[in-house]
PDB file of C-alpha atoms in Angstrom:
ATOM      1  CA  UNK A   1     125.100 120.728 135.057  1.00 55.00           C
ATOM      2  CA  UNK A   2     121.588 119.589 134.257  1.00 57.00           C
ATOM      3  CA  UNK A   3     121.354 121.525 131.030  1.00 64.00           C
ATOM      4  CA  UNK A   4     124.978 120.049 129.697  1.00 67.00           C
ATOM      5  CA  UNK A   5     122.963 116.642 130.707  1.00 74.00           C
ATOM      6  CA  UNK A   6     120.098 117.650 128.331  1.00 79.00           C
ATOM      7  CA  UNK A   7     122.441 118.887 125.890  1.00 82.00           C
ATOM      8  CA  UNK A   8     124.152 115.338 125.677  1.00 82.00           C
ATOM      9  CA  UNK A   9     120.953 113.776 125.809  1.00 86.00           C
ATOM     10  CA  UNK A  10     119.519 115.947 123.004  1.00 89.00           C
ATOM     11  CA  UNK A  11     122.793 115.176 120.959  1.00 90.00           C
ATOM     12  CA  UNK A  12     122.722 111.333 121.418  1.00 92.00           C
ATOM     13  CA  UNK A  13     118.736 111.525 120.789  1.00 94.00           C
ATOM     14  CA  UNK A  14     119.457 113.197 117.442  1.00 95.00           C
ATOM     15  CA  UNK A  15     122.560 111.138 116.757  1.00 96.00           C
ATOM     16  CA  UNK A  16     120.872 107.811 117.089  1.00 98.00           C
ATOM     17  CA  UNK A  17     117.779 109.834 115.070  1.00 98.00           C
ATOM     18  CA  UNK A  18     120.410 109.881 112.016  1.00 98.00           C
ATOM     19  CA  UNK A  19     121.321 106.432 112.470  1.00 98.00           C
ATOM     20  CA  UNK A  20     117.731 105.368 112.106  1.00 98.00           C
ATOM     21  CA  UNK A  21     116.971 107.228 109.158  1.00 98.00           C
ATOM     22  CA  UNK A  22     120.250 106.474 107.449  1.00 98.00           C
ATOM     23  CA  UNK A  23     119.787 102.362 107.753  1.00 98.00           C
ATOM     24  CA  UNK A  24     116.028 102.923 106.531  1.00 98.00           C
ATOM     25  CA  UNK A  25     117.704 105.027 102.954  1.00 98.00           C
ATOM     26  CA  UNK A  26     120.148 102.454 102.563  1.00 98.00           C
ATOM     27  CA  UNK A  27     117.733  99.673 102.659  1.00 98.00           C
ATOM     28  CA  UNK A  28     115.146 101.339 100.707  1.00 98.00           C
ATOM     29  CA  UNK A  29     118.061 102.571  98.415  1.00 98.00           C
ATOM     30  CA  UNK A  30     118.991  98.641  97.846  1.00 98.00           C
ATOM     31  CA  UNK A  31     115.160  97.171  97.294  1.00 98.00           C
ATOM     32  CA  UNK A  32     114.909  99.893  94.415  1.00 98.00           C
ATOM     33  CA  UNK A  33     118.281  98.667  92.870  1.00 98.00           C
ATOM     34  CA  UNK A  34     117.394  95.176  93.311  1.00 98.00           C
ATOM     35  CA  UNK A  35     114.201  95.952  91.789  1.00 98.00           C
ATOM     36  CA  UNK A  36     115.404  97.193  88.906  1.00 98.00           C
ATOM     37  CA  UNK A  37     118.125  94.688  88.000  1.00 98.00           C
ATOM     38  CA  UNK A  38     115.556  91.951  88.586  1.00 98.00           C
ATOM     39  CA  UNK A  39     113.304  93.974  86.193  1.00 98.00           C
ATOM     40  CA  UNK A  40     115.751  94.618  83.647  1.00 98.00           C
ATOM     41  CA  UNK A  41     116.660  90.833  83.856  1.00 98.00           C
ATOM     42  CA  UNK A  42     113.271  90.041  83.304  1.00 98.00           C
ATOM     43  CA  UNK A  43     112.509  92.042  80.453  1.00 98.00           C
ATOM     44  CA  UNK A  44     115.625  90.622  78.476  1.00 98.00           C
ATOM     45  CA  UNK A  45     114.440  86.755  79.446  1.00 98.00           C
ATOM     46  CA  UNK A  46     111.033  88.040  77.818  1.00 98.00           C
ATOM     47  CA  UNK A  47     112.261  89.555  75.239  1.00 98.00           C
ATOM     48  CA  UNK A  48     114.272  85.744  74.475  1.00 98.00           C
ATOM     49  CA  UNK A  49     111.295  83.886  75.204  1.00 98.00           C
ATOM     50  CA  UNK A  50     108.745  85.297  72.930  1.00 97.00           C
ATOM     51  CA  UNK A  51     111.869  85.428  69.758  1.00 97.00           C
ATOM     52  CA  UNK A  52     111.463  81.643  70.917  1.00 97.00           C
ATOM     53  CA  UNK A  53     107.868  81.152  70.781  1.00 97.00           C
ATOM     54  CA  UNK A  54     107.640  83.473  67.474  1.00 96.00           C
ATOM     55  CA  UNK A  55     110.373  80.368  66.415  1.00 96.00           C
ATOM     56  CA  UNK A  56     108.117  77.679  67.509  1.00 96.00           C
ATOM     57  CA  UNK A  57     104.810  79.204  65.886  1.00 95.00           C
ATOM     58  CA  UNK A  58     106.660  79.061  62.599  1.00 94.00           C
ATOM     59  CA  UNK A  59     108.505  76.047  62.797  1.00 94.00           C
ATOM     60  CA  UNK A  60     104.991  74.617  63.985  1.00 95.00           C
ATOM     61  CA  UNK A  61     103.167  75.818  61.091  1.00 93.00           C
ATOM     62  CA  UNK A  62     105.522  75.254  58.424  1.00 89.00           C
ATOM     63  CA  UNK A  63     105.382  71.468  59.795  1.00 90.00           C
ATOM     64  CA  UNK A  64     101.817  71.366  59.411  1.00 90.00           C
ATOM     65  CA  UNK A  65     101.934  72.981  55.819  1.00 87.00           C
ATOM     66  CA  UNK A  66     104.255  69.992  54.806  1.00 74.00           C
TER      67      UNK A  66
END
């Protein structure tokens, strides 16, 4: 009887094991994604915002020029 004890104990112990290790994949699993959406979002706000100041430079020289 005691070693069908340890047995379930064992079990649960390696159940709950899984469990832990699982959540901590998932989570790490959804920072990366996050992280790369965010970066990806960032890079194509860059990419707008120096088109705009390349705009501006111009448009702020060919004033002075006038």
């Amino acid at each position: 009887m005691l070693k069908r004890r340890k047995s379930g104990f064992v079990l649960a112990e390696a159940l709950i094991s899984l469990l832990l290790i699982s959540t901590a994949i998932t989570f790490e699993y959804e920072q990366v994604r996050n992280f790369k959406q965010q970066d990806a979002r960032l890079k194509i706000e860059y990419q707008h915002v120096s088109a705009q100041r390349a705009t501006a430079i111009k448009s702020w020289h060919d004033y002075v020029e006038k």
